[in-house]
Amino acid sequence: MSLSPTEENYLKAIFKIAEKEKKAVGTNSIAKQMDTAPASVTDMIKKLADKDLINYEKYKGVSLTPAGNKAATNLIRKHRLWEVFLVNKLRFAWHQVHDIAEELEHIMSDELILRLDAFLDYPKFDPHGDPIPNAEGKFTLRTQMSLSDMTLLQSGVVLGVKEHQTEFLKHLTKLNIKLGSEIKILEITDFDLSMRIHIDNKYEEVISKTISQNLLMKRN
Amino acid sequence: MSLSPTEENYLKAIFKIAEKEKKAVGTNSIAKQMDTAPASVTDMIKKLADKDLINYEKYKGVSLTPAGNKAATNLIRKHRLWEVFLVNKLRFAWHQVHDIAEELEHIMSDELILRLDAFLDYPKFDPHGDPIPNAEGKFTLRTQMSLSDMTLLQSGVVLGVKEHQTEFLKHLTKLNIKLGSEIKILEITDFDLSMRIHIDNKYEEVISKTISQNLLMKRN
DNA sequence: ATATTTTTTTAGGCTAAACTAAATTTATTT
DNA sequence: AAATAAATTTAGTTTAGCCTAAAAAAATAT
């Protein structure tokens, strides 16, 4: 059974919400994620439940079935592989690739993804540091923490970003922060928890708590 | 103004029909090309005429306006560039790429095509030997002729194929015929115009008129 | 030149995916 | 526990792109 791009997007939205909140996913949160009216979500929910992609009880929210989970992770796999292609092969910047990958992820050929994966050398993480699930839907796990949870004089390496907004990513680039950058905390201001940091032992910058919270690190 | 994939496909269909038949393009021929009912074509024709992409007079058929022509050639450009990507980079065979490119051609980013073109080294022809229009919609022309129009003992190089059907392309592959192959006509049978040919001075095969008609050659 | 055939358009419907407004159920306050 | 608020569903429309059947126009044949 094949899914429309819209159906796939709903499954992905449900997956992403379920990732954060443990419990059943509500109509309203899906509506917000998809930027549609709650009534539209109810319609689609019924359709996906009929196809056994989600578990649904009226007024009780939804969760993905194994089949739905498979479809969602496969879409995420495709999205992230295409992002790797766009950045590593076509030399796009990391803030430019989300919307394009959002379209590319719906191309249907499985053979295409197989070959793309090989062409890219089987990457395990995308340009934002997010793990790329394998063909079975398994994500590679790593221990990582927000820079905001590290303390004075500690240092670490940037593994990824929590926030994917264009403006945030452009800002990081301006600060010379990228995946793999080494960051050392030189000073923490008690008042607002802003940090003075050393980037790759080369650039000294001050960053707000909002930024340090969204930087995912491996501590040295 | 942005076009839906369906609208783009109609423009492409009109372009392809207009390429062969000089006159105005009729509703029925579009319906056949698009595999839809003529009534659906009439609906869409009106919409495209409203957007000034085609010239349309009731019962008189249609033709592309400059804007429509631009959109159609751009779609063909994208299709053919993606085919080059699939064959040259992902190592697909030439008979596998049409359907996938049919989906990829509708990805909207112009920047993507710009970068893809550069990544592929600005190819002028696709894996079937069809010219790739440049960003302004200009096609590179070459003098070429069907193998069926060449005569005994002449030889030439395969530039492209007229027919794109999977089975035809697979058959050529089995005969060791590909773009760039040198072919010499050893014998022509008067009765059915089949040919005995030498391929790359290495393989000797007999091919029917149907095949020789669909092979486009540069004569030595 | 009229009759027949072919092509094209109109009319009326259908489905997927959205919407708004109203009704209903569940959750939260007082 | 009743009242209010929030979340969810139902009901009724909308739009794009398709369909079939019937009507109208153009092309072809007699």
Short mmCIF file of C-alpha atoms (C1' of nucleotides) in Angstrom, two decimals:
data_model
loop_
_atom_site.label_atom_id
_atom_site.label_comp_id
_atom_site.label_asym_id
_atom_site.label_seq_id
_atom_site.Cartn_x
_atom_site.Cartn_y
_atom_site.Cartn_z
CA MET A 1 0.00 0.00 0.00
CA SER A 2 1.49 3.34 -0.99
CA LEU A 3 1.04 6.63 0.86
CA SER A 4 0.44 10.13 -0.42
CA PRO A 5 2.99 12.80 0.51
CA THR A 6 0.38 14.29 2.83
CA GLU A 7 -0.21 11.02 4.65
CA GLU A 8 3.55 10.57 5.01
CA ASN A 9 3.85 14.05 6.46
CA TYR A 10 1.22 13.34 9.07
CA LEU A 11 3.05 10.19 10.15
CA LYS A 12 6.29 12.11 10.39
CA ALA A 13 4.62 14.81 12.46
CA ILE A 14 3.19 12.23 14.84
CA PHE A 15 6.58 10.56 15.13
CA LYS A 16 8.30 13.84 15.97
CA ILE A 17 5.75 14.78 18.61
CA ALA A 18 5.80 11.31 20.14
CA GLU A 19 9.60 11.57 20.34
CA LYS A 20 9.33 14.47 22.81
CA GLU A 21 6.13 13.78 24.73
CA LYS A 22 5.89 10.22 25.94
CA LYS A 23 2.08 9.91 25.95
CA ALA A 24 -0.53 9.67 23.20
CA VAL A 25 -0.35 12.43 20.57
CA GLY A 26 -3.26 14.87 20.53
CA THR A 27 -5.14 16.34 17.60
CA ASN A 28 -4.16 19.88 18.49
CA SER A 29 -0.44 19.23 18.65
CA ILE A 30 -0.56 17.55 15.25
CA ALA A 31 -2.51 20.51 13.90
CA LYS A 32 0.15 22.89 15.18
CA GLN A 33 3.01 20.80 13.79
CA MET A 34 1.33 20.48 10.39
CA ASP A 35 0.00 24.04 10.33
CA THR A 36 -3.55 22.92 9.59
CA ALA A 37 -6.91 23.15 11.35
CA PRO A 38 -7.64 20.54 14.04
CA ALA A 39 -10.70 19.41 12.08
CA SER A 40 -8.46 18.50 9.13
CA VAL A 41 -6.32 16.43 11.47
CA THR A 42 -9.34 14.48 12.70
CA ASP A 43 -10.21 13.59 9.10
CA MET A 44 -6.70 12.38 8.34
CA ILE A 45 -6.38 10.52 11.62
CA LYS A 46 -9.37 8.41 10.71
CA LYS A 47 -7.87 7.59 7.35
CA LEU A 48 -4.54 6.59 8.83
CA ALA A 49 -6.26 4.48 11.49
CA ASP A 50 -8.25 2.69 8.76
CA LYS A 51 -4.93 1.85 7.11
CA ASP A 52 -3.56 0.54 10.43
CA LEU A 53 -0.78 3.08 10.51
CA ILE A 54 -1.86 4.58 13.82
CA ASN A 55 -3.81 3.47 16.88
CA TYR A 56 -6.75 5.78 17.47
CA GLU A 57 -9.55 6.04 19.96
CA LYS A 58 -11.90 9.02 19.78
CA TYR A 59 -10.84 11.87 22.07
CA LYS A 60 -7.87 9.82 23.28
CA GLY A 61 -5.13 10.81 20.87
CA VAL A 62 -3.03 8.58 18.59
CA SER A 63 0.16 6.53 18.50
CA LEU A 64 2.03 4.92 15.62
CA THR A 65 1.60 1.23 14.89
CA PRO A 66 4.71 -0.72 13.82
CA ALA A 67 3.73 -0.10 10.18
CA GLY A 68 3.27 3.61 10.83
CA ASN A 69 6.58 3.81 12.65
CA LYS A 70 8.30 2.11 9.76
CA ALA A 71 6.85 4.58 7.29
CA ALA A 72 7.76 7.57 9.46
CA THR A 73 11.35 6.52 10.08
CA ASN A 74 11.79 5.71 6.42
CA LEU A 75 10.70 9.23 5.53
CA ILE A 76 13.13 10.66 8.06
CA ARG A 77 15.84 8.44 6.62
CA LYS A 78 15.19 9.79 3.15
CA HIS A 79 15.03 13.39 4.33
CA ARG A 80 18.35 13.17 6.12
CA LEU A 81 20.12 11.32 3.32
CA TRP A 82 19.03 14.01 0.88
CA GLU A 83 20.32 16.68 3.28
CA VAL A 84 23.70 14.97 3.29
CA PHE A 85 23.64 14.95 -0.50
CA LEU A 86 22.77 18.63 -0.69
CA VAL A 87 25.50 19.69 1.72
CA ASN A 88 28.30 17.23 0.95
CA LYS A 89 27.87 16.95 -2.80
CA LEU A 90 26.09 20.12 -3.92
CA ARG A 91 27.81 22.35 -1.37
CA PHE A 92 24.69 23.91 0.07
CA ALA A 93 25.01 25.52 3.51
CA TRP A 94 23.32 23.71 6.37
CA HIS A 95 20.61 26.35 6.69
CA GLN A 96 19.52 25.99 3.07
CA VAL A 97 18.66 22.34 2.84
CA HIS A 98 15.61 21.67 4.96
CA ASP A 99 12.90 22.85 2.56
CA ILE A 100 14.45 21.14 -0.46
CA ALA A 101 14.81 17.86 1.43
CA GLU A 102 11.20 18.24 2.50
CA GLU A 103 10.29 17.80 -1.17
CA LEU A 104 12.91 15.23 -2.08
CA GLU A 105 11.92 12.90 0.76
CA HIS A 106 8.70 12.02 -1.05
CA ILE A 107 10.34 10.58 -4.16
CA MET A 108 9.18 7.01 -4.09
CA SER A 109 11.90 4.74 -5.48
CA ASP A 110 13.52 2.48 -2.87
CA GLU A 111 16.32 1.66 -5.28
CA LEU A 112 17.09 5.38 -5.42
CA ILE A 113 17.62 5.59 -1.67
CA LEU A 114 19.71 2.43 -1.67
CA ARG A 115 22.01 3.91 -4.28
CA LEU A 116 22.03 7.38 -2.77
CA ASP A 117 23.07 5.89 0.58
CA ALA A 118 25.97 4.09 -1.09
CA PHE A 119 26.95 7.17 -3.10
CA LEU A 120 27.15 9.16 0.14
CA ASP A 121 29.18 6.42 1.84
CA TYR A 122 26.50 5.29 4.28
CA PRO A 123 26.44 8.37 6.49
CA LYS A 124 25.18 7.89 10.05
CA PHE A 125 24.38 11.56 10.76
CA ASP A 126 22.99 14.44 8.74
CA PRO A 127 24.43 17.97 8.39
CA HIS A 128 22.69 19.07 11.60
CA GLY A 129 24.04 16.10 13.55
CA ASP A 130 20.76 14.21 13.58
CA PRO A 131 21.07 10.43 13.27
CA ILE A 132 20.03 8.79 9.99
CA PRO A 133 17.99 5.65 10.68
CA ASN A 134 19.08 2.58 8.76
CA ALA A 135 16.77 0.71 6.38
CA GLU A 136 15.25 -1.11 9.37
CA GLY A 137 14.46 2.14 11.16
CA LYS A 138 17.19 1.88 13.81
CA PHE A 139 18.83 5.15 14.91
CA THR A 140 22.47 5.32 15.96
CA LEU A 141 22.57 6.60 19.54
CA ARG A 142 25.29 8.76 21.07
CA THR A 143 25.69 10.33 24.45
CA GLN A 144 25.43 14.06 24.08
CA MET A 145 24.51 17.04 26.21
CA SER A 146 23.57 20.64 25.70
CA LEU A 147 26.43 23.09 25.99
CA SER A 148 24.28 24.85 28.61
CA ASP A 149 24.64 21.79 30.85
CA MET A 150 28.41 21.94 30.83
CA THR A 151 30.38 23.96 33.36
CA LEU A 152 33.20 26.47 33.53
CA LEU A 153 36.47 25.51 31.85
CA GLN A 154 35.03 22.33 30.41
CA SER A 155 35.45 21.77 26.69
CA GLY A 156 33.78 19.59 24.08
CA VAL A 157 33.01 19.04 20.41
CA VAL A 158 29.84 20.17 18.62
CA LEU A 159 27.85 17.08 17.59
CA GLY A 160 24.62 18.72 16.49
CA VAL A 161 21.96 21.35 16.94
CA LYS A 162 18.58 21.07 18.62
CA GLU A 163 17.02 24.00 16.78
CA HIS A 164 16.93 23.92 12.96
CA GLN A 165 15.67 27.44 12.21
CA THR A 166 17.51 29.16 9.36
CA GLU A 167 18.37 32.20 11.44
CA PHE A 168 19.86 30.14 14.24
CA LEU A 169 22.04 28.18 11.83
CA LYS A 170 23.19 31.31 10.01
CA HIS A 171 24.08 32.84 13.34
CA LEU A 172 26.22 29.84 14.28
CA THR A 173 28.00 30.07 10.96
CA LYS A 174 28.76 33.72 11.63
CA LEU A 175 30.27 32.67 14.97
CA ASN A 176 32.41 30.07 13.15
CA ILE A 177 30.60 27.30 14.96
CA LYS A 178 30.00 24.14 12.92
CA LEU A 179 29.78 20.40 13.46
CA GLY A 180 33.10 19.25 14.86
CA SER A 181 34.06 22.63 16.32
CA GLU A 182 35.77 22.44 19.70
CA ILE A 183 34.28 24.73 22.30
CA LYS A 184 35.73 25.66 25.68
CA ILE A 185 33.74 27.55 28.29
CA LEU A 186 35.83 30.52 29.49
CA GLU A 187 33.22 32.28 31.62
CA ILE A 188 29.59 31.96 32.66
CA THR A 189 27.60 35.03 33.67
CA ASP A 190 25.38 34.18 36.63
CA PHE A 191 22.74 36.74 35.77
CA ASP A 192 21.61 35.46 32.34
CA LEU A 193 23.69 32.31 32.00
CA SER A 194 25.39 33.65 28.90
CA MET A 195 28.80 32.14 28.16
CA ARG A 196 32.10 33.44 26.93
CA ILE A 197 33.59 30.64 24.86
CA HIS A 198 36.64 29.74 22.83
CA ILE A 199 35.87 28.21 19.45
CA ASP A 200 38.54 25.93 17.98
CA ASN A 201 41.09 27.78 20.14
CA LYS A 202 40.83 30.61 17.69
CA TYR A 203 37.69 32.72 18.12
CA GLU A 204 36.38 34.14 21.36
CA GLU A 205 32.64 34.87 21.48
CA VAL A 206 29.83 35.48 23.93
CA ILE A 207 26.67 33.42 23.42
CA SER A 208 23.28 33.59 25.12
CA LYS A 209 21.69 30.74 27.02
CA THR A 210 19.26 30.24 24.11
CA ILE A 211 22.22 29.36 21.95
CA SER A 212 24.08 27.14 24.41
CA GLN A 213 20.89 25.20 25.06
CA ASN A 214 20.58 24.38 21.39
CA LEU A 215 24.14 23.18 20.88
CA LEU A 216 24.61 19.45 21.41
CA MET A 217 28.06 18.45 22.59
CA LYS A 218 30.33 15.54 23.30
CA ARG A 219 32.29 16.49 26.39
CA ASN A 220 36.06 16.05 26.18
CA MET B 1 3.52 32.51 -10.21
CA SER B 2 4.22 28.90 -9.38
CA LEU B 3 2.79 25.86 -11.14
CA SER B 4 1.51 22.58 -9.79
CA PRO B 5 3.20 19.38 -10.98
CA THR B 6 0.07 18.61 -12.99
CA GLU B 7 0.12 21.97 -14.74
CA GLU B 8 3.79 21.49 -15.51
CA ASN B 9 3.08 18.07 -16.96
CA TYR B 10 0.43 19.46 -19.28
CA LEU B 11 2.84 22.10 -20.56
CA LYS B 12 5.47 19.45 -21.15
CA ALA B 13 2.97 17.27 -23.01
CA ILE B 14 1.96 20.19 -25.23
CA PHE B 15 5.60 20.99 -25.88
CA LYS B 16 6.37 17.41 -26.90
CA ILE B 17 3.40 17.17 -29.23
CA ALA B 18 4.12 20.57 -30.79
CA GLU B 19 7.70 19.39 -31.39
CA LYS B 20 6.46 16.71 -33.81
CA GLU B 21 3.34 18.19 -35.38
CA LYS B 22 3.85 21.74 -36.57
CA LYS B 23 0.26 22.92 -36.17
CA ALA B 24 -1.89 23.75 -33.13
CA VAL B 25 -2.12 20.98 -30.54
CA GLY B 26 -5.54 19.33 -30.18
CA THR B 27 -7.38 18.30 -27.04
CA ASN B 28 -7.40 14.63 -28.01
CA SER B 29 -3.67 14.37 -28.57
CA ILE B 30 -3.00 15.94 -25.19
CA ALA B 31 -5.46 13.53 -23.63
CA LYS B 32 -3.62 10.61 -25.19
CA GLN B 33 -0.19 11.89 -24.12
CA MET B 34 -1.38 12.53 -20.55
CA ASP B 35 -3.51 9.41 -20.36
CA THR B 36 -6.58 11.35 -19.21
CA ALA B 37 -10.07 11.99 -20.59
CA PRO B 38 -10.44 14.77 -23.18
CA ALA B 39 -12.89 16.56 -20.88
CA SER B 40 -10.18 16.85 -18.22
CA VAL B 41 -7.88 18.36 -20.80
CA THR B 42 -10.43 21.01 -21.69
CA ASP B 43 -10.64 22.00 -18.01
CA MET B 44 -6.90 22.30 -17.65
CA ILE B 45 -6.50 24.10 -20.97
CA LYS B 46 -8.74 26.86 -19.72
CA LYS B 47 -6.74 27.21 -16.55
CA LEU B 48 -3.44 27.40 -18.41
CA ALA B 49 -4.88 29.93 -20.86
CA ASP B 50 -6.05 32.09 -17.95
CA LYS B 51 -2.49 32.07 -16.69
CA ASP B 52 -1.21 33.08 -20.15
CA LEU B 53 0.85 29.93 -20.51
CA ILE B 54 -0.92 28.81 -23.68
CA ASN B 55 -2.87 30.41 -26.51
CA TYR B 56 -6.30 28.93 -26.76
CA GLU B 57 -9.34 29.43 -28.94
CA LYS B 58 -12.29 27.11 -28.48
CA TYR B 59 -12.23 24.16 -30.88
CA LYS B 60 -8.98 25.45 -32.42
CA GLY B 61 -6.35 23.74 -30.26
CA VAL B 62 -3.54 25.32 -28.26
CA SER B 63 0.04 26.54 -28.55
CA LEU B 64 2.54 27.58 -25.89
CA THR B 65 3.11 31.25 -25.13
CA PRO B 66 6.69 32.35 -24.44
CA ALA B 67 6.00 31.91 -20.72
CA GLY B 68 4.59 28.44 -21.31
CA ASN B 69 7.51 27.49 -23.48
CA LYS B 70 9.92 28.65 -20.81
CA ALA B 71 8.17 26.54 -18.17
CA ALA B 72 8.10 23.47 -20.41
CA THR B 73 11.74 23.62 -21.45
CA ASN B 74 12.75 24.25 -17.85
CA LEU B 75 10.94 21.09 -16.82
CA ILE B 76 12.67 19.15 -19.60
CA ARG B 77 15.99 20.63 -18.48
CA LYS B 78 15.40 19.43 -14.94
CA HIS B 79 14.26 15.99 -16.07
CA ARG B 80 17.32 15.44 -18.20
CA LEU B 81 19.78 16.76 -15.63
CA TRP B 82 18.34 14.37 -13.05
CA GLU B 83 18.69 11.52 -15.54
CA VAL B 84 22.36 12.37 -15.93
CA PHE B 85 22.71 12.35 -12.14
CA LEU B 86 21.02 8.98 -11.83
CA VAL B 87 23.15 7.35 -14.50
CA ASN B 88 26.52 9.06 -14.05
CA LYS B 89 26.55 9.37 -10.27
CA LEU B 90 24.20 6.70 -8.93
CA ARG B 91 25.07 4.16 -11.65
CA PHE B 92 21.52 3.42 -12.74
CA ALA B 93 21.11 1.83 -16.18
CA TRP B 94 19.59 4.03 -18.87
CA HIS B 95 16.33 2.10 -18.88
CA GLN B 96 15.73 2.67 -15.15
CA VAL B 97 15.80 6.43 -14.87
CA HIS B 98 12.78 7.83 -16.65
CA ASP B 99 10.14 7.30 -13.97
CA ILE B 100 12.34 8.53 -11.15
CA ALA B 101 13.30 11.66 -13.10
CA GLU B 102 9.60 12.16 -13.78
CA GLU B 103 9.21 12.75 -10.05
CA LEU B 104 12.45 14.61 -9.44
CA GLU B 105 11.76 17.14 -12.19
CA HIS B 106 9.04 18.75 -10.07
CA ILE B 107 11.30 19.71 -7.15
CA MET B 108 11.01 23.46 -7.16
CA SER B 109 14.32 25.00 -6.09
CA ASP B 110 16.16 26.85 -8.88
CA GLU B 111 19.31 26.94 -6.79
CA LEU B 112 19.19 23.14 -6.67
CA ILE B 113 19.26 22.87 -10.46
CA LEU B 114 22.02 25.43 -10.72
CA ARG B 115 24.17 23.42 -8.35
CA LEU B 116 23.20 20.06 -9.82
CA ASP B 117 24.20 21.31 -13.27
CA ALA B 118 27.61 22.36 -11.93
CA PHE B 119 28.02 19.09 -10.00
CA LEU B 120 27.41 17.16 -13.22
CA ASP B 121 29.84 19.37 -15.16
CA TYR B 122 27.25 21.13 -17.30
CA PRO B 123 26.22 18.18 -19.47
CA LYS B 124 24.76 19.00 -22.88
CA PHE B 125 23.03 15.64 -23.46
CA ASP B 126 21.22 13.15 -21.27
CA PRO B 127 21.81 9.36 -21.05
CA HIS B 128 19.55 8.77 -24.05
CA GLY B 129 21.35 11.36 -26.16
CA ASP B 130 18.61 13.98 -25.84
CA PRO B 131 19.85 17.57 -25.62
CA ILE B 132 19.57 19.35 -22.27
CA PRO B 133 18.28 22.90 -22.78
CA ASN B 134 20.28 25.58 -21.01
CA ALA B 135 18.74 27.91 -18.42
CA GLU B 136 17.42 30.11 -21.24
CA GLY B 137 15.68 27.17 -22.91
CA LYS B 138 18.09 26.79 -25.85
CA PHE B 139 18.75 23.26 -27.08
CA THR B 140 22.13 22.25 -28.52
CA LEU B 141 21.54 21.04 -32.07
CA ARG B 142 23.50 18.32 -33.84
CA THR B 143 23.17 16.75 -37.22
CA GLN B 144 22.07 13.18 -36.78
CA MET B 145 20.27 10.55 -38.79
CA SER B 146 18.55 7.24 -38.16
CA LEU B 147 20.71 4.20 -38.70
CA SER B 148 17.95 3.05 -41.07
CA ASP B 149 18.78 5.98 -43.37
CA MET B 150 22.41 4.95 -43.75
CA THR B 151 23.56 2.55 -46.46
CA LEU B 152 25.68 -0.53 -46.92
CA LEU B 153 29.23 -0.39 -45.57
CA GLN B 154 28.74 3.02 -44.03
CA SER B 155 29.66 3.40 -40.37
CA GLY B 156 28.85 5.86 -37.61
CA VAL B 157 28.60 6.52 -33.90
CA VAL B 158 25.46 6.13 -31.79
CA LEU B 159 24.37 9.59 -30.57
CA GLY B 160 21.00 8.74 -29.12
CA VAL B 161 17.75 6.82 -29.27
CA LYS B 162 14.36 7.90 -30.59
CA GLU B 163 12.39 5.39 -28.56
CA HIS B 164 12.71 5.43 -24.76
CA GLN B 165 10.75 2.28 -23.84
CA THR B 166 12.39 0.15 -21.18
CA GLU B 167 12.29 -2.97 -23.30
CA PHE B 168 13.94 -1.29 -26.27
CA LEU B 169 16.75 0.07 -24.11
CA LYS B 170 17.33 -3.27 -22.40
CA HIS B 171 17.47 -4.93 -25.80
CA LEU B 172 20.13 -2.48 -26.99
CA THR B 173 22.16 -3.18 -23.86
CA LYS B 174 21.97 -6.90 -24.56
CA LEU B 175 23.31 -6.18 -28.06
CA ASN B 176 26.19 -4.18 -26.52
CA ILE B 177 24.90 -1.03 -28.13
CA LYS B 178 25.29 2.15 -26.08
CA LEU B 179 25.89 5.85 -26.64
CA GLY B 180 29.22 6.20 -28.39
CA SER B 181 29.19 2.71 -29.91
CA GLU B 182 30.55 2.55 -33.45
CA ILE B 183 28.31 0.71 -35.85
CA LYS B 184 29.14 -0.48 -39.35
CA ILE B 185 26.50 -1.81 -41.73
CA LEU B 186 27.69 -5.15 -43.12
CA GLU B 187 24.55 -6.23 -44.96
CA ILE B 188 20.99 -5.04 -45.59
CA THR B 189 18.23 -7.53 -46.34
CA ASP B 190 15.99 -6.14 -49.08
CA PHE B 191 12.90 -8.02 -47.92
CA ASP B 192 12.48 -6.58 -44.41
CA LEU B 193 15.27 -4.00 -44.31
CA SER B 194 16.92 -5.77 -41.39
CA MET B 195 20.65 -5.12 -41.05
CA ARG B 196 23.66 -7.17 -40.15
CA ILE B 197 25.98 -4.82 -38.28
CA HIS B 198 29.34 -4.71 -36.59
CA ILE B 199 29.32 -3.09 -33.15
CA ASP B 200 32.60 -1.52 -32.00
CA ASN B 201 34.39 -3.87 -34.39
CA LYS B 202 33.72 -6.60 -31.90
CA TYR B 203 30.18 -7.93 -31.96
CA GLU B 204 28.22 -8.94 -35.05
CA GLU B 205 24.43 -8.78 -34.77
CA VAL B 206 21.30 -8.66 -36.90
CA ILE B 207 18.79 -5.94 -36.08
CA SER B 208 15.30 -5.27 -37.43
CA LYS B 209 14.22 -2.10 -39.17
CA THR B 210 12.31 -1.09 -36.03
CA ILE B 211 15.59 -0.97 -34.19
CA SER B 212 17.65 0.78 -36.86
CA GLN B 213 14.96 3.45 -37.19
CA ASN B 214 15.24 4.25 -33.51
CA LEU B 215 19.01 4.57 -33.40
CA LEU B 216 20.29 8.10 -34.00
CA MET B 217 23.73 8.27 -35.56
CA LYS B 218 26.52 10.58 -36.50
CA ARG B 219 27.89 9.26 -39.80
CA ASN B 220 31.65 8.82 -39.99
"C1'" DA C 1 -24.78 20.04 -50.07
"C1'" DT C 2 -26.23 16.95 -46.88
"C1'" DA C 3 -25.14 13.21 -43.84
"C1'" DT C 4 -21.99 10.98 -40.98
"C1'" DT C 5 -18.03 10.76 -38.16
"C1'" DT C 6 -14.70 12.85 -35.24
"C1'" DT C 7 -13.31 16.25 -32.07
"C1'" DT C 8 -14.23 19.25 -28.52
"C1'" DT C 9 -16.87 21.29 -25.01
"C1'" DT C 10 -20.47 21.45 -21.40
"C1'" DA C 11 -22.91 19.64 -17.51
"C1'" DG C 12 -22.96 17.23 -13.50
"C1'" DG C 13 -20.37 14.25 -10.22
"C1'" DC C 14 -16.53 12.24 -7.48
"C1'" DT C 15 -12.40 12.18 -4.21
"C1'" DA C 16 -8.57 14.01 -1.36
"C1'" DA C 17 -7.35 17.38 1.56
"C1'" DA C 18 -8.23 21.40 3.26
"C1'" DC C 19 -11.47 25.00 5.67
"C1'" DT C 20 -15.15 27.33 9.27
"C1'" DA C 21 -18.66 27.02 12.56
"C1'" DA C 22 -21.15 24.45 15.71
"C1'" DA C 23 -21.66 20.55 18.80
"C1'" DT C 24 -19.72 17.36 21.99
"C1'" DT C 25 -16.49 15.39 25.15
"C1'" DT C 26 -12.80 15.86 28.46
"C1'" DA C 27 -10.07 18.60 31.65
"C1'" DT C 28 -9.59 22.29 34.91
"C1'" DT C 29 -11.21 25.68 38.25
"C1'" DT C 30 -13.69 27.41 41.63
"C1'" DA D 1 -19.97 19.06 42.13
"C1'" DA D 2 -21.07 22.57 39.14
"C1'" DA D 3 -19.16 25.89 36.01
"C1'" DT D 4 -15.94 27.15 32.78
"C1'" DA D 5 -12.31 26.29 29.55
"C1'" DA D 6 -9.90 23.51 26.34
"C1'" DA D 7 -9.65 19.83 23.14
"C1'" DT D 8 -11.86 17.14 19.79
"C1'" DT D 9 -15.25 15.76 16.57
"C1'" DT D 10 -19.17 16.52 13.33
"C1'" DA D 11 -21.44 18.92 9.65
"C1'" DG D 12 -21.33 21.36 5.74
"C1'" DT D 13 -18.24 23.85 2.11
"C1'" DT D 14 -14.32 24.58 -1.04
"C1'" DT D 15 -10.75 23.62 -4.64
"C1'" DA D 16 -7.93 20.87 -7.86
"C1'" DG D 17 -8.00 17.40 -10.84
"C1'" DC D 18 -10.20 13.85 -12.50
"C1'" DC D 19 -14.43 11.20 -14.52
"C1'" DT D 20 -18.87 9.89 -17.76
"C1'" DA D 21 -22.58 11.13 -20.65
"C1'" DA D 22 -24.62 14.32 -23.59
"C1'" DA D 23 -24.47 18.37 -26.58
"C1'" DA D 24 -22.25 21.18 -29.96
"C1'" DA D 25 -18.91 22.28 -33.47
"C1'" DA D 26 -15.74 20.98 -37.10
"C1'" DA D 27 -14.07 17.76 -40.42
"C1'" DT D 28 -14.92 14.17 -43.71
"C1'" DA D 29 -17.55 11.32 -46.82
"C1'" DT D 30 -21.22 10.43 -49.77
#
